[in-house]
mmCIF file of C-alpha atoms in Angstrom:
data_model
loop_
_atom_site.group_PDB
_atom_site.id
_atom_site.type_symbol
_atom_site.label_atom_id
_atom_site.label_comp_id
_atom_site.label_asym_id
_atom_site.label_seq_id
_atom_site.Cartn_x
_atom_site.Cartn_y
_atom_site.Cartn_z
ATOM 1 C CA GLN T 79 -0.146 0.041 0.177
ATOM 2 C CA LYS T 80 1.513 3.641 -0.826
ATOM 3 C CA GLU T 81 1.995 5.744 1.791
ATOM 4 C CA VAL T 82 -0.359 8.638 0.061
ATOM 5 C CA GLU T 83 -2.850 7.755 -2.299
ATOM 6 C CA GLN T 84 -4.169 10.564 -4.819
ATOM 7 C CA ASP T 85 -6.833 9.949 -7.790
ATOM 8 C CA PRO T 86 -4.482 11.018 -10.883
ATOM 9 C CA GLY T 87 -7.627 12.287 -12.730
ATOM 10 C CA PRO T 88 -7.952 14.164 -14.952
ATOM 11 C CA LEU T 89 -10.691 16.476 -13.555
ATOM 12 C CA SER T 90 -12.439 19.038 -15.534
ATOM 13 C CA VAL T 91 -14.889 21.424 -14.220
ATOM 14 C CA PRO T 92 -16.380 24.720 -15.796
ATOM 15 C CA GLU T 93 -15.301 27.986 -14.397
ATOM 16 C CA GLY T 94 -16.921 29.030 -11.002
ATOM 17 C CA ALA T 95 -17.374 25.635 -9.958
ATOM 18 C CA ILE T 96 -16.492 24.405 -6.728
ATOM 19 C CA VAL T 97 -13.651 21.636 -6.565
ATOM 20 C CA SER T 98 -13.042 19.112 -4.398
ATOM 21 C CA LEU T 99 -9.475 17.527 -4.178
ATOM 22 C CA ASN T 100 -8.629 14.641 -1.694
ATOM 23 C CA CYS T 101 -5.976 12.088 -0.573
ATOM 24 C CA THR T 102 -5.976 9.174 1.858
ATOM 25 C CA TYR T 103 -2.937 8.139 3.794
ATOM 26 C CA SER T 104 -2.049 5.187 5.438
ATOM 27 C CA ASN T 105 0.304 6.132 8.136
ATOM 28 C CA SER T 106 -1.140 7.328 11.266
ATOM 29 C CA ALA T 107 2.280 9.042 11.771
ATOM 30 C CA PHE T 108 1.439 11.744 9.848
ATOM 31 C CA GLN T 109 1.055 15.150 11.513
ATOM 32 C CA TYR T 110 1.802 17.620 8.424
ATOM 33 C CA PHE T 111 -0.142 17.770 5.545
ATOM 34 C CA MET T 112 0.603 19.935 2.752
ATOM 35 C CA TRP T 113 -0.834 20.723 -1.027
ATOM 36 C CA TYR T 114 1.239 22.091 -3.716
ATOM 37 C CA ARG T 115 0.123 23.518 -6.938
ATOM 38 C CA GLN T 116 2.098 22.679 -10.295
ATOM 39 C CA TYR T 117 1.803 24.387 -13.606
ATOM 40 C CA SER T 118 3.111 22.786 -16.538
ATOM 41 C CA ARG T 119 6.677 22.958 -16.810
ATOM 42 C CA LYS T 120 7.158 24.462 -13.781
ATOM 43 C CA GLY T 121 8.229 23.132 -10.295
ATOM 44 C CA PRO T 122 5.629 22.650 -7.253
ATOM 45 C CA GLU T 123 5.075 25.501 -5.225
ATOM 46 C CA LEU T 124 3.381 25.360 -1.669
ATOM 47 C CA LEU T 125 -0.344 26.203 -1.586
ATOM 48 C CA MET T 126 -1.299 25.399 1.819
ATOM 49 C CA TYR T 127 0.251 23.865 4.935
ATOM 50 C CA THR T 128 -1.780 22.412 7.930
ATOM 51 C CA TYR T 129 -1.096 20.573 11.104
ATOM 52 C CA SER T 130 -2.883 17.855 12.664
ATOM 53 C CA SER T 131 -6.913 18.166 12.004
ATOM 54 C CA GLY T 132 -9.113 20.747 11.201
ATOM 55 C CA ASN T 133 -9.510 23.130 8.387
ATOM 56 C CA LYS T 134 -7.298 26.158 7.240
ATOM 57 C CA GLU T 135 -8.777 28.927 4.859
ATOM 58 C CA ASP T 136 -6.680 30.831 2.356
ATOM 59 C CA GLY T 137 -8.674 32.768 0.021
ATOM 60 C CA ARG T 138 -10.632 30.677 -2.052
ATOM 61 C CA PHE T 139 -8.624 27.591 -1.070
ATOM 62 C CA THR T 140 -9.685 25.698 2.053
ATOM 63 C CA ALA T 141 -7.506 22.533 3.004
ATOM 64 C CA GLN T 142 -9.026 20.195 5.523
ATOM 65 C CA VAL T 143 -7.724 17.116 7.291
ATOM 66 C CA ASP T 144 -9.528 14.436 8.948
ATOM 67 C CA LYS T 145 -6.945 12.091 10.937
ATOM 68 C CA SER T 146 -9.697 9.766 12.494
ATOM 69 C CA SER T 147 -10.345 8.564 8.794
ATOM 70 C CA LYS T 148 -6.850 9.578 7.342
ATOM 71 C CA TYR T 149 -8.199 11.792 4.772
ATOM 72 C CA ILE T 150 -7.130 15.360 3.408
ATOM 73 C CA SER T 151 -8.880 17.637 1.081
ATOM 74 C CA LEU T 152 -8.542 20.904 -0.744
ATOM 75 C CA PHE T 153 -11.711 22.784 -1.754
ATOM 76 C CA ILE T 154 -11.354 25.698 -4.367
ATOM 77 C CA ARG T 155 -14.100 27.998 -4.628
ATOM 78 C CA ASP T 156 -15.220 29.735 -7.313
ATOM 79 C CA SER T 157 -12.559 28.098 -9.627
ATOM 80 C CA GLN T 158 -10.719 30.394 -12.550
ATOM 81 C CA PRO T 159 -9.160 28.924 -15.800
ATOM 82 C CA SER T 160 -5.714 29.882 -13.804
ATOM 83 C CA ASP T 161 -6.410 27.188 -11.481
ATOM 84 C CA SER T 162 -5.797 24.547 -14.197
ATOM 85 C CA ALA T 163 -2.502 23.065 -12.579
ATOM 86 C CA THR T 164 -1.649 19.544 -11.123
ATOM 87 C CA TYR T 165 -2.285 19.436 -7.474
ATOM 88 C CA LEU T 166 -0.112 17.352 -5.154
ATOM 89 C CA CYS T 167 -0.776 16.249 -1.429
ATOM 90 C CA ALA T 168 2.074 15.579 0.775
ATOM 91 C CA CYS T 169 2.072 14.271 4.553
ATOM 92 C CA ASP T 170 5.248 14.844 6.849
ATOM 93 C CA ARG T 171 5.806 12.617 10.210
ATOM 94 C CA GLY T 172 7.048 15.695 11.890
ATOM 95 C CA SER T 173 10.886 13.938 12.202
ATOM 96 C CA THR T 174 13.870 15.707 11.588
ATOM 97 C CA LEU T 175 14.471 14.255 8.351
ATOM 98 C CA GLY T 176 11.938 16.837 6.320
ATOM 99 C CA ARG T 177 10.812 13.641 4.596
ATOM 100 C CA LEU T 178 7.831 14.450 2.415
ATOM 101 C CA TYR T 179 5.583 11.754 1.208
ATOM 102 C CA PHE T 180 3.863 12.926 -2.183
ATOM 103 C CA GLY T 181 0.364 11.623 -3.527
ATOM 104 C CA ARG T 182 0.920 11.042 -7.428
ATOM 105 C CA GLY T 183 -1.099 14.583 -8.033
ATOM 106 C CA THR T 184 -4.629 15.288 -9.521
ATOM 107 C CA GLN T 185 -4.657 17.295 -12.872
ATOM 108 C CA LEU T 186 -7.334 20.047 -12.558
ATOM 109 C CA THR T 187 -8.737 21.690 -15.702
ATOM 110 C CA VAL T 188 -11.033 24.658 -15.569
ATOM 111 C CA TRP T 189 -12.739 25.526 -18.771
ATOM 112 C CA PRO T 190 -14.080 29.254 -19.238
ATOM 113 C CA GLU X 157 17.861 35.804 -8.650
ATOM 114 C CA THR X 158 15.001 34.611 -6.404
ATOM 115 C CA GLY X 159 13.872 31.609 -4.703
ATOM 116 C CA VAL X 160 15.290 28.256 -6.001
ATOM 117 C CA THR X 161 16.705 28.069 -9.498
ATOM 118 C CA GLN X 162 18.087 25.121 -11.746
ATOM 119 C CA THR X 163 20.169 25.099 -14.727
ATOM 120 C CA PRO X 164 19.892 23.493 -17.296
ATOM 121 C CA ARG X 165 16.098 23.551 -17.864
ATOM 122 C CA HIS X 166 16.341 20.774 -20.385
ATOM 123 C CA LEU X 167 19.100 18.466 -20.885
ATOM 124 C CA VAL X 168 19.363 15.497 -23.712
ATOM 125 C CA MET X 169 22.145 12.953 -23.390
ATOM 126 C CA GLY X 170 23.333 9.867 -24.617
ATOM 127 C CA MET X 171 23.939 6.773 -21.891
ATOM 128 C CA THR X 172 27.584 7.475 -21.935
ATOM 129 C CA ASN X 173 27.799 11.001 -21.563
ATOM 130 C CA LYS X 174 28.592 12.800 -18.452
ATOM 131 C CA LYS X 175 26.704 15.841 -17.386
ATOM 132 C CA SER X 176 25.615 17.874 -14.209
ATOM 133 C CA LEU X 177 22.721 19.717 -12.982
ATOM 134 C CA LYS X 178 22.954 22.487 -10.840
ATOM 135 C CA CYS X 179 20.671 24.188 -8.350
ATOM 136 C CA GLU X 180 20.941 27.318 -6.299
ATOM 137 C CA GLN X 181 18.667 28.709 -3.483
ATOM 138 C CA HIS X 182 18.523 32.466 -2.439
ATOM 139 C CA LEU X 183 16.284 31.929 0.483
ATOM 140 C CA GLY X 184 18.827 31.245 3.228
ATOM 141 C CA HIS X 185 17.690 27.718 3.577
ATOM 142 C CA ASN X 186 20.201 25.191 5.265
ATOM 143 C CA ALA X 187 18.593 21.984 3.841
ATOM 144 C CA MET X 188 18.644 20.994 0.069
ATOM 145 C CA TYR X 189 16.767 18.038 -1.655
ATOM 146 C CA TRP X 190 16.889 16.354 -4.819
ATOM 147 C CA TYR X 191 13.710 14.791 -6.137
ATOM 148 C CA LYS X 192 12.861 12.797 -9.251
ATOM 149 C CA GLN X 193 9.500 13.264 -10.783
ATOM 150 C CA SER X 194 8.187 10.731 -13.736
ATOM 151 C CA ALA X 195 4.922 10.731 -15.166
ATOM 152 C CA LYS X 196 1.757 9.352 -13.037
ATOM 153 C CA LYS X 197 4.281 8.702 -10.444
ATOM 154 C CA PRO X 198 4.677 10.505 -6.902
ATOM 155 C CA LEU X 199 7.447 12.701 -6.357
ATOM 156 C CA GLU X 200 10.714 10.292 -5.471
ATOM 157 C CA LEU X 201 13.096 11.775 -2.823
ATOM 158 C CA MET X 202 16.347 11.027 -4.056
ATOM 159 C CA PHE X 203 19.078 13.110 -1.573
ATOM 160 C CA VAL X 204 18.306 15.165 1.376
ATOM 161 C CA TYR X 205 21.427 17.809 2.347
ATOM 162 C CA SER X 206 21.336 19.337 5.575
ATOM 163 C CA LEU X 207 24.182 21.883 6.552
ATOM 164 C CA GLU X 208 26.175 20.617 3.869
ATOM 165 C CA GLU X 209 26.070 16.901 4.766
ATOM 166 C CA ARG X 210 24.223 14.311 3.272
ATOM 167 C CA VAL X 211 21.503 12.870 5.600
ATOM 168 C CA GLU X 212 19.639 10.641 3.534
ATOM 169 C CA ASN X 213 20.285 8.885 0.364
ATOM 170 C CA ASN X 214 17.181 7.099 -0.777
ATOM 171 C CA SER X 215 18.362 3.990 -2.489
ATOM 172 C CA VAL X 216 19.462 6.081 -5.622
ATOM 173 C CA PRO X 217 21.659 4.124 -8.111
ATOM 174 C CA SER X 218 25.460 5.079 -7.864
ATOM 175 C CA ARG X 219 25.207 6.778 -11.611
ATOM 176 C CA PHE X 220 23.648 9.307 -9.576
ATOM 177 C CA SER X 221 26.340 11.548 -7.283
ATOM 178 C CA PRO X 222 25.245 14.757 -5.208
ATOM 179 C CA GLU X 223 27.351 17.242 -4.092
ATOM 180 C CA CYS X 224 26.709 20.128 -1.973
ATOM 181 C CA PRO X 225 29.550 22.806 -1.923
ATOM 182 C CA ASN X 226 27.678 24.884 0.641
ATOM 183 C CA SER X 227 24.267 25.463 1.704
ATOM 184 C CA SER X 228 23.318 27.698 -0.891
ATOM 185 C CA HIS X 229 24.475 25.070 -4.120
ATOM 186 C CA LEU X 230 23.439 21.811 -4.817
ATOM 187 C CA PHE X 231 24.721 19.785 -8.011
ATOM 188 C CA LEU X 232 23.597 16.187 -9.275
ATOM 189 C CA HIS X 233 26.047 14.359 -11.295
ATOM 190 C CA LEU X 234 25.078 11.882 -13.938
ATOM 191 C CA HIS X 235 26.995 9.573 -15.848
ATOM 192 C CA THR X 236 26.042 6.150 -17.765
ATOM 193 C CA LEU X 237 22.266 6.864 -17.713
ATOM 194 C CA GLN X 238 19.627 4.835 -18.838
ATOM 195 C CA PRO X 239 16.720 5.664 -20.655
ATOM 196 C CA GLU X 240 14.222 5.190 -17.636
ATOM 197 C CA ASP X 241 16.386 7.796 -15.949
ATOM 198 C CA SER X 242 14.354 10.257 -18.202
ATOM 199 C CA ALA X 243 12.263 12.479 -15.952
ATOM 200 C CA LEU X 244 12.097 15.952 -14.388
ATOM 201 C CA TYR X 245 14.459 16.639 -11.750
ATOM 202 C CA LEU X 246 13.748 18.947 -8.937
ATOM 203 C CA CYS X 247 15.479 20.589 -6.433
ATOM 204 C CA ALA X 248 13.959 21.972 -3.321
ATOM 205 C CA SER X 249 15.403 23.803 -0.136
ATOM 206 C CA SER X 250 13.598 24.439 3.345
ATOM 207 C CA GLN X 251 14.935 25.939 6.528
ATOM 208 C CA ASP X 252 15.364 23.186 8.627
ATOM 209 C CA GLN X 253 15.296 19.428 8.083
ATOM 210 C CA GLY X 254 12.139 19.401 10.368
ATOM 211 C CA PRO X 255 8.421 19.582 9.511
ATOM 212 C CA THR X 256 8.837 22.992 7.305
ATOM 213 C CA ALA X 257 7.668 23.604 3.988
ATOM 214 C CA GLN X 258 9.963 22.918 0.917
ATOM 215 C CA PHE X 259 10.360 25.355 -1.871
ATOM 216 C CA PHE X 260 10.935 23.841 -5.356
ATOM 217 C CA GLY X 261 12.964 25.198 -8.354
ATOM 218 C CA PRO X 262 11.626 24.856 -11.755
ATOM 219 C CA GLY X 263 13.484 21.364 -12.650
ATOM 220 C CA THR X 264 15.378 20.353 -15.330
ATOM 221 C CA ARG X 265 13.590 18.276 -17.846
ATOM 222 C CA LEU X 266 16.424 15.403 -18.825
ATOM 223 C CA THR X 267 16.120 12.899 -21.633
ATOM 224 C CA VAL X 268 18.313 10.042 -22.040
ATOM 225 C CA LEU X 269 18.711 8.547 -25.429
#
């Protein structure tokens, strides 16, 4: 079983839709959870960073962590064509090694 | 220059060539990482350096040889690669090794013929 599972999509939605991106993980030791956005031919950029369970909101983006079910989500409200990218979830145990476990990424297209 | 830069952005090499990838971070971080990104696969951590010392080698073949001369620069020396090594190679940096966010460069797209 992979440490972090993520449906690669592709996911295609119309502009203005609410997008839900999800990952599951198997290691209960994970404490830190991140979402990265990667545009075509670019490196991943950090979008959201959360610790333990709960919600975190930043503009149109909301990250949600449910440690009881080992489920992490990213919601995008009022999606825009500029949100078209691959979204990667990542988990960290909080050890000293800075070891991130990544999902495969979900490719999102928002069409006008 | 800001953030994390990588050169070259694209590289095509034969299986007998020797080449090097370069990464430079301008963020004042003290940890640096090499990742391999292949299509439809999760990012694979290759090497971790903290304060210029290698702290993790994630079972990477010896045809990949990292070098970290200082906390701002990281190299990946390549020799006798295989076609399956073709991928996007990403460099990242972070302030500490611990649970802090990693910041990525744009990557080097490597093609091995």
